[in-house]
Coordinates of C-alpha atoms in Angstrom, one line a residue:
Chain G
M1 CA -46.0 9.9 59.8
I2 CA -49.6 11.3 59.6
G3 CA -52.6 9.8 61.2
A4 CA -51.0 8.2 64.4
D5 CA -53.0 10.3 66.8
R6 CA -55.8 11.2 64.8
Q7 CA -59.5 10.1 65.2
I8 CA -61.4 10.7 62.0
Q9 CA -65.0 10.0 61.2
T10 CA -66.1 10.3 57.5
T11 CA -69.6 10.5 56.1
R12 CA -70.8 11.0 52.7
A13 CA -73.6 13.2 51.8
P14 CA -76.1 11.5 49.4
R15 CA -75.1 12.3 45.8
E16 CA -77.0 12.1 42.5
V17 CA -76.6 8.9 40.5
P18 CA -73.6 9.8 38.3
P19 CA -73.5 9.0 34.7
A20 CA -71.8 6.0 33.4
P21 CA -68.2 6.4 32.8
I22 CA -67.0 7.0 29.2
V23 CA -65.8 4.2 27.2
P24 CA -63.3 5.8 25.2
V25 CA -61.7 5.2 21.7
S26 CA -57.9 4.9 22.7
V27 CA -54.8 4.9 20.6
A28 CA -51.5 4.4 22.1
T29 CA -47.7 4.7 21.2
T30 CA -44.6 5.2 23.2
A31 CA -42.4 8.1 23.8
M32 CA -40.0 9.4 26.5
G33 CA -39.5 6.1 27.7
G34 CA -43.2 5.3 28.6
R35 CA -46.4 5.0 27.1
L36 CA -48.4 7.7 25.4
V37 CA -52.0 7.5 25.0
V38 CA -55.1 9.4 23.6
H39 CA -58.5 8.5 24.7
L40 CA -61.6 10.2 23.2
A41 CA -65.3 10.1 23.9
A42 CA -66.5 9.5 20.4
T43 CA -69.6 7.4 20.3
G44 CA -70.6 7.0 16.6
E45 CA -67.6 8.9 15.5
E46 CA -64.8 6.0 16.2
R47 CA -63.3 6.3 12.7
C48 CA -62.8 10.1 12.9
A49 CA -61.7 9.6 16.7
R50 CA -59.0 7.4 15.7
H51 CA -57.7 9.5 12.8
D52 CA -57.6 12.6 15.2
A53 CA -55.9 10.6 17.8
E54 CA -53.3 9.4 15.7
R55 CA -52.5 13.0 14.3
A56 CA -52.4 14.2 17.8
L57 CA -49.9 11.4 18.9
S58 CA -47.6 12.1 15.8
R59 CA -47.4 15.7 16.9
I60 CA -46.9 15.0 20.5
T61 CA -44.1 12.4 19.6
R62 CA -42.3 14.7 17.6
W63 CA -42.3 17.2 20.7
A64 CA -41.2 14.3 23.0
D65 CA -38.3 13.2 20.9
R66 CA -36.8 16.8 21.2
L67 CA -37.2 16.7 25.1
S68 CA -36.1 12.9 25.8
R69 CA -32.7 12.2 27.5
H70 CA -33.2 8.7 26.2
L71 CA -32.5 9.7 22.7
D72 CA -28.9 10.7 21.8
T73 CA -30.3 12.8 19.0
S74 CA -32.8 14.7 21.1
E75 CA -32.3 18.4 21.6
L76 CA -32.0 17.8 25.1
S77 CA -29.2 15.3 24.8
T78 CA -27.4 17.7 22.6
L79 CA -27.8 20.6 25.2
N80 CA -26.5 18.1 28.0
A81 CA -23.3 17.1 25.8
D82 CA -22.6 20.6 24.9
P83 CA -20.0 22.3 27.5
R84 CA -20.6 25.7 26.6
A85 CA -22.2 27.8 29.4
V86 CA -24.4 30.0 26.9
L87 CA -26.3 28.5 24.1
T88 CA -29.5 28.9 22.1
V89 CA -32.2 26.2 22.1
G90 CA -35.4 25.8 20.1
P91 CA -38.9 26.9 21.1
T92 CA -40.2 23.5 22.4
L93 CA -37.1 23.0 24.6
G94 CA -37.1 26.6 25.7
I95 CA -40.7 26.4 26.8
V96 CA -40.1 23.3 28.9
L97 CA -36.9 24.5 30.5
R98 CA -38.8 27.5 31.5
A99 CA -41.6 25.2 33.0
G100 CA -38.9 23.6 34.8
L101 CA -37.8 27.0 36.5
D102 CA -41.6 27.4 37.3
A103 CA -41.5 24.0 39.1
V104 CA -38.5 25.1 41.3
D105 CA -40.9 27.9 42.4
E106 CA -43.9 25.8 42.8
S107 CA -42.2 23.0 44.8
G108 CA -40.3 25.3 46.9
G109 CA -37.1 24.1 45.4
L110 CA -37.9 20.4 45.8
V111 CA -38.5 19.7 42.1
D112 CA -35.2 20.6 40.2
I113 CA -34.7 19.5 36.7
S114 CA -31.0 20.2 36.8
M115 CA -30.5 17.1 39.1
L116 CA -29.4 14.6 36.2
D117 CA -26.1 13.7 37.4
A118 CA -27.6 12.9 40.7
R119 CA -30.2 10.8 39.1
L120 CA -27.7 8.9 37.1
A121 CA -25.9 8.3 40.2
A122 CA -28.9 6.7 41.8
E123 CA -29.2 4.6 38.9
G124 CA -25.5 3.5 39.2
S125 CA -24.2 4.8 36.0
A126 CA -22.2 7.8 37.3
D127 CA -20.5 8.9 40.6
A128 CA -22.8 10.8 43.1
P129 CA -22.2 14.6 43.0
S130 CA -21.2 16.0 46.4
P131 CA -24.1 18.0 47.8
G132 CA -23.4 21.6 47.2
A133 CA -20.1 21.0 45.6
A134 CA -20.8 22.8 42.4
P135 CA -23.7 25.5 42.1
R136 CA -26.4 24.5 39.8
D137 CA -27.3 28.0 38.5
W138 CA -28.9 28.5 35.4
S139 CA -31.6 30.8 33.7
I140 CA -33.1 31.2 30.4
A141 CA -34.0 34.1 28.4
L142 CA -36.0 34.9 25.2
G143 CA -33.8 34.5 21.9
P144 CA -34.7 35.4 18.3
C145 CA -37.3 33.9 16.4
R146 CA -38.9 32.1 19.4
T147 CA -35.8 30.5 20.4
A148 CA -34.4 30.7 24.0
V149 CA -30.8 31.3 25.4
V150 CA -29.8 29.1 28.4
H151 CA -27.2 30.5 30.7
R152 CA -25.6 27.9 33.2
S153 CA -22.9 27.0 35.5
P154 CA -20.2 24.6 34.4
G155 CA -21.6 21.2 34.3
V156 CA -25.4 21.7 34.7
R157 CA -27.2 19.1 32.8
F158 CA -31.0 18.7 32.7
D159 CA -33.5 15.9 33.1
L160 CA -36.9 17.0 32.2
G161 CA -38.8 13.9 33.2
G162 CA -42.1 14.5 34.7
V163 CA -42.1 18.3 33.8
A164 CA -42.0 17.3 30.0
K165 CA -44.5 14.6 30.4
G166 CA -46.9 16.9 32.1
W167 CA -46.3 19.8 29.5
L168 CA -46.8 17.3 26.6
A169 CA -50.2 16.0 28.3
D170 CA -51.5 19.7 28.5
R171 CA -50.3 20.5 25.0
G172 CA -51.6 17.5 23.3
L173 CA -55.0 18.2 24.9
D174 CA -55.0 21.5 23.3
L175 CA -54.4 19.9 19.9
L176 CA -57.8 18.0 20.4
S177 CA -60.0 21.1 21.1
A178 CA -62.6 19.8 18.6
W179 CA -63.2 16.7 21.3
P180 CA -65.0 18.0 24.3
S181 CA -64.2 14.9 26.2
A182 CA -60.6 13.9 25.9
V183 CA -57.7 12.5 28.0
I184 CA -54.0 12.6 27.1
D185 CA -52.0 10.1 29.1
A186 CA -48.3 10.9 29.0
D187 CA -46.7 7.9 31.0
G188 CA -49.3 8.3 33.7
D189 CA -49.6 12.1 33.6
L190 CA -53.1 12.8 32.6
A191 CA -54.5 16.0 31.0
V192 CA -58.4 15.6 31.0
R193 CA -61.3 17.6 29.6
C194 CA -64.8 16.4 30.4
A195 CA -68.0 17.5 28.7
P196 CA -71.3 18.4 30.6
G197 CA -73.1 15.2 31.4
Q198 CA -70.3 12.9 30.9
L199 CA -67.8 11.3 33.4
W200 CA -64.1 10.1 33.3
A201 CA -63.3 7.3 35.6
V202 CA -59.8 7.5 36.4
G203 CA -58.1 4.5 38.3
L204 CA -55.1 5.3 40.6
D205 CA -52.7 2.7 40.1
D206 CA -51.8 0.6 43.5
P207 CA -48.1 -0.1 43.1
R208 CA -48.3 -3.0 45.3
T209 CA -50.2 -5.3 43.2
D210 CA -50.1 -5.5 39.3
G211 CA -53.2 -4.1 37.8
A212 CA -54.9 -3.3 41.3
T213 CA -56.5 0.0 41.7
L214 CA -55.9 2.1 44.8
A215 CA -58.8 4.4 44.4
I216 CA -61.1 5.5 41.5
L217 CA -61.7 9.3 40.7
H218 CA -64.8 10.4 39.0
L219 CA -64.3 13.7 37.0
S220 CA -67.6 14.8 35.6
V221 CA -69.3 18.1 34.7
P222 CA -73.1 18.7 35.4
D223 CA -75.5 19.0 32.5
G224 CA -75.7 22.6 31.4
G225 CA -72.2 23.8 32.2
Q226 CA -69.1 24.2 30.1
P227 CA -66.3 21.6 29.5
V228 CA -63.8 21.4 32.4
R229 CA -60.1 20.6 32.5
W230 CA -58.0 18.7 35.0
G231 CA -54.5 17.4 35.4
V232 CA -54.1 14.2 37.2
A233 CA -50.6 13.0 37.9
T234 CA -48.9 10.5 40.0
S235 CA -45.3 10.3 41.3
G236 CA -43.6 7.6 43.5
T237 CA -40.5 5.8 44.6
S238 CA -41.6 2.2 43.8
V239 CA -41.2 1.8 40.2
H240 CA -37.8 3.2 39.3
R241 CA -35.7 1.5 42.0
W242 CA -32.0 0.1 41.9
R243 CA -30.2 -1.9 44.3
H244 CA -26.5 -1.3 44.9
G245 CA -25.1 -3.6 47.5
D246 CA -27.4 -3.5 50.6
R247 CA -28.8 0.0 49.6
V248 CA -31.9 0.6 47.4
H249 CA -32.1 3.8 45.5
H250 CA -34.9 5.3 43.7
H251 CA -35.2 8.0 40.9
L252 CA -36.7 11.2 42.9
I253 CA -33.9 13.1 44.0
D254 CA -33.9 15.6 46.7
P255 CA -32.1 18.6 45.8
R256 CA -31.1 19.6 49.3
T257 CA -29.1 16.3 49.5
S258 CA -28.5 15.5 46.0
A259 CA -29.5 11.9 46.9
P260 CA -32.6 9.8 46.6
A261 CA -35.4 11.4 48.8
I262 CA -35.7 9.8 52.2
T263 CA -39.5 9.7 52.6
D264 CA -42.5 7.8 54.0
V265 CA -44.4 8.3 50.8
V266 CA -44.6 5.4 48.4
Q267 CA -46.9 7.2 45.8
A268 CA -48.8 10.6 45.5
T269 CA -51.4 11.4 43.1
V270 CA -52.7 14.9 42.8
V271 CA -55.8 16.5 41.0
C272 CA -55.6 19.9 40.0
G273 CA -55.9 22.3 36.9
S274 CA -53.0 21.1 34.6
A275 CA -51.0 17.9 34.3
L276 CA -47.8 19.9 34.7
R277 CA -48.8 21.3 37.8
A278 CA -50.1 18.1 39.3
E279 CA -46.9 16.2 38.3
V280 CA -44.7 19.0 40.1
L281 CA -46.9 19.0 43.1
A282 CA -47.1 15.0 43.2
K283 CA -43.4 14.9 43.1
T284 CA -43.1 17.5 45.6
A285 CA -45.2 15.5 48.2
V286 CA -43.2 12.4 47.7
I287 CA -39.9 14.2 48.3
A288 CA -41.3 16.3 51.2
G289 CA -42.8 13.1 53.1
S290 CA -46.4 12.8 54.0
A291 CA -46.8 15.3 56.9
D292 CA -45.2 18.2 55.0
G293 CA -46.2 17.0 51.7
M294 CA -50.0 17.1 52.7
A295 CA -49.6 20.5 54.2
R296 CA -47.9 21.8 51.0
L297 CA -50.7 20.4 48.8
E298 CA -53.3 21.9 50.9
R299 CA -51.6 25.2 50.8
A300 CA -51.3 24.8 46.9
G301 CA -55.0 24.6 46.7
V302 CA -55.2 21.3 44.8
Q303 CA -58.7 19.6 44.0
G304 CA -57.7 16.4 45.4
A305 CA -54.6 14.5 46.6
V306 CA -54.1 10.7 47.6
I307 CA -51.0 9.3 49.2
L308 CA -50.1 5.9 49.9
T309 CA -47.4 5.7 52.8
E310 CA -44.8 3.0 53.5
G311 CA -47.1 1.8 56.4
G312 CA -49.8 0.9 53.7
E313 CA -52.1 3.8 54.8
T314 CA -54.0 5.4 52.0
L315 CA -54.6 9.0 52.9
A316 CA -56.3 11.7 51.0
L317 CA -57.1 15.6 51.6
P318 CA -60.8 15.9 52.5
Q319 CA -61.8 17.7 49.2
T320 CA -60.9 14.5 47.4
L321 CA -63.8 12.7 48.8
A322 CA -66.0 14.6 46.3
L323 CA -64.1 13.1 43.4
L324 CA -63.8 9.4 44.7
A325 CA -66.2 6.9 43.3
A326 CA -68.7 5.6 45.9
Chain Q
M1 CA -16.9 102.5 114.9
A2 CA -19.6 100.2 115.8
P3 CA -18.6 97.6 118.3
A4 CA -18.7 94.0 116.8
S5 CA -21.7 92.1 117.6
V6 CA -21.1 89.1 119.7
P7 CA -23.2 86.1 119.5
G8 CA -25.2 85.3 122.4
P9 CA -25.6 81.9 123.7
A10 CA -27.5 79.5 121.2
K11 CA -31.1 78.8 122.1
P12 CA -32.0 75.3 122.6
R13 CA -33.9 73.8 119.6
P14 CA -37.0 71.8 120.1
A15 CA -36.5 68.0 119.5
V16 CA -37.9 67.0 115.9
Q17 CA -40.8 64.6 116.0
R18 CA -39.5 61.9 113.5
P19 CA -41.9 59.0 112.5
N20 CA -41.1 55.5 113.7
P21 CA -39.2 53.8 110.8
T22 CA -40.0 50.3 111.5
R23 CA -43.5 50.1 110.1
L24 CA -42.5 51.7 106.9
R25 CA -39.5 49.5 106.5
F26 CA -41.6 46.4 107.2
A27 CA -44.5 47.5 104.5
L28 CA -41.7 48.3 101.9
G29 CA -40.0 44.9 102.5
T30 CA -43.1 43.2 102.2
G31 CA -44.1 44.8 99.0
G32 CA -40.6 44.1 97.5
I33 CA -40.9 40.5 98.2
A34 CA -44.3 40.4 96.5
A35 CA -43.0 42.1 93.5
L36 CA -40.0 40.0 93.3
S37 CA -42.2 36.8 93.6
A38 CA -44.4 37.9 90.8
L39 CA -41.5 38.6 88.6
L40 CA -40.1 35.1 89.4
T41 CA -43.3 33.6 88.6
A42 CA -43.7 35.4 85.4
I43 CA -40.2 34.4 84.2
V44 CA -40.2 30.8 85.1
A45 CA -43.8 29.9 84.2
P46 CA -44.4 29.1 80.4
P47 CA -46.8 30.9 78.2
S48 CA -50.3 29.1 78.4
A49 CA -51.9 30.1 75.2
T50 CA -53.5 26.7 75.1
S51 CA -53.9 24.5 77.9
P52 CA -52.0 21.2 77.3
S53 CA -54.1 18.1 76.0
S54 CA -57.1 20.2 75.1
P55 CA -58.9 18.7 72.0
V56 CA -59.5 21.1 69.2
A57 CA -62.3 20.5 66.9
I58 CA -61.7 21.6 63.4
P59 CA -64.7 22.4 61.3
V60 CA -64.6 21.4 57.7
A61 CA -66.9 22.4 55.0
Q62 CA -70.3 20.5 54.6
S63 CA -69.3 18.7 57.9
T64 CA -68.2 15.6 56.0
V65 CA -64.9 15.2 58.3
T66 CA -64.5 15.9 61.8
Q67 CA -61.4 15.8 63.8
Q68 CA -60.2 15.4 67.3
R69 CA -56.5 16.2 67.6
P70 CA -54.9 16.6 70.9
I71 CA -52.3 19.3 70.7
Q72 CA -49.5 19.2 73.2
Y73 CA -46.7 21.5 73.0
V74 CA -44.1 23.7 74.8
Q75 CA -42.4 26.7 73.6
L76 CA -38.8 26.2 73.9
S77 CA -36.3 29.0 74.4
A78 CA -32.8 29.2 73.0
G79 CA -30.8 26.4 74.7
E80 CA -33.6 24.7 76.3
A81 CA -33.9 21.0 75.8
P82 CA -37.4 19.3 75.0
P83 CA -39.2 17.1 77.4
P84 CA -38.5 13.2 76.8
G85 CA -40.6 12.1 73.9
A86 CA -41.4 15.3 72.6
T87 CA -41.5 16.0 69.0
V88 CA -39.9 19.3 68.2
I89 CA -41.3 21.3 65.3
D90 CA -39.0 23.8 63.6
A91 CA -40.3 27.2 63.9
K92 CA -39.9 27.7 60.2
A93 CA -41.4 24.5 59.2
P94 CA -45.1 24.6 57.8
K95 CA -47.6 24.4 60.6
P96 CA -49.1 20.9 60.8
I97 CA -52.7 22.1 60.0
T98 CA -53.6 19.3 57.3
I99 CA -56.5 17.3 57.8
V100 CA -56.3 13.9 56.1
T101 CA -58.6 11.1 55.9
T102 CA -58.2 7.5 55.0
V103 CA -59.6 6.2 51.8
P104 CA -61.5 3.1 51.5
A105 CA -60.6 0.4 48.9
P106 CA -62.6 0.6 45.9
A107 CA -64.2 -2.2 44.1
Q108 CA -61.7 -3.9 41.7
Q109 CA -63.4 -3.1 38.5
P110 CA -61.6 -2.6 35.2
V111 CA -60.7 1.2 34.5
V112 CA -59.6 2.3 30.9
V113 CA -57.9 5.5 31.9
R114 CA -55.2 5.1 34.7
T115 CA -52.7 7.4 36.4
T116 CA -49.6 5.6 37.5
Q117 CA -46.1 6.2 38.3
S118 CA -43.7 6.8 35.2
G119 CA -42.5 3.5 33.8
T120 CA -45.5 1.4 34.8
V121 CA -46.7 -1.1 32.3
V122 CA -50.5 -0.9 32.1
P123 CA -52.3 -4.2 30.9

């Protein structure tokens, strides 16, 4: 636990009056078992914004349908059902699998997309794998015509989950480069771009109360600057939970044990340069626990981090104060 | 043939004046005891890089957050047991340097853009 023996005084420096938060044009659909939303700042251009948002959503949904384990027809499901150790995958799945390898490095091994069987066991739909029983070695190499070649140990199956959602948010925002202020919400993982002189208010969900807000971030750019991009992502143990007898399991698997992580963190939110990195770091903080997790986030140089602990404390790294709404 | 020489009676040697050993033995013994005591003290006493319970103030950019964190630790050698109630930190674990602050609850106002855990239904 953090904070038991600490005395902290916080003072805020006087700040300029921020601009009013953007009231966006929002278009939503569903993908990968969750919501997919485009928000655009489009005062006076609502019709054009709606058109562009729908086009972007259509493209993002097609990508998502290749990466979802919830669709039997997805390329990911095909890969997971194939017993071969070496096989070729398409460009989109190849890029996201490569992002999964980067996530292993970024998280010090705590975020591992090859934990599908442990995840299914936590849900109760499969037997729990024995820790370390079978190596989960795998790699990916470039193939012909933008494809990729996956090499894996027998039995390795993938759950792209948040890595895919973070990637979709970042890639989706690239599609909307004509809109200086835009947000892609991929089931809670946000890719945010803000134009100078504007402000996005981003609410951090409080998982203890429906519709409540734990904190509000103000992401803005001063007049005269260039548009800025952020990634904001939240991970936690309080939504995907299953009871098996007298035990409660959640969906965040600790690769060190191949079982749901034992942690004092209920939820972690991270602000950094991309939605993919924010997602990986938020999940890392939850699995690592509050003390180790905060230290890891600090070393990673994130722009902000807010953690809700089992004890009900809401903790943040100091640099987060500059982003919190007054 | 020359007659063989016959040694005459040996001359009495003068008695050698040796120093009194008692004083030197006493000085060496005292010095040895002092050296042994210093060695024992160095081996038994723990390193004192930081005196226990000394508060450490960590400066923070813009002086927005200050922290008083008492640091109490002992360095364990292999096979040593920690004192009762002590938290043992793995030498390979990240150093606990993180500063955190509590976040005040915000005004509950409607926010369009929300970050949530996956699977959360947003009203």
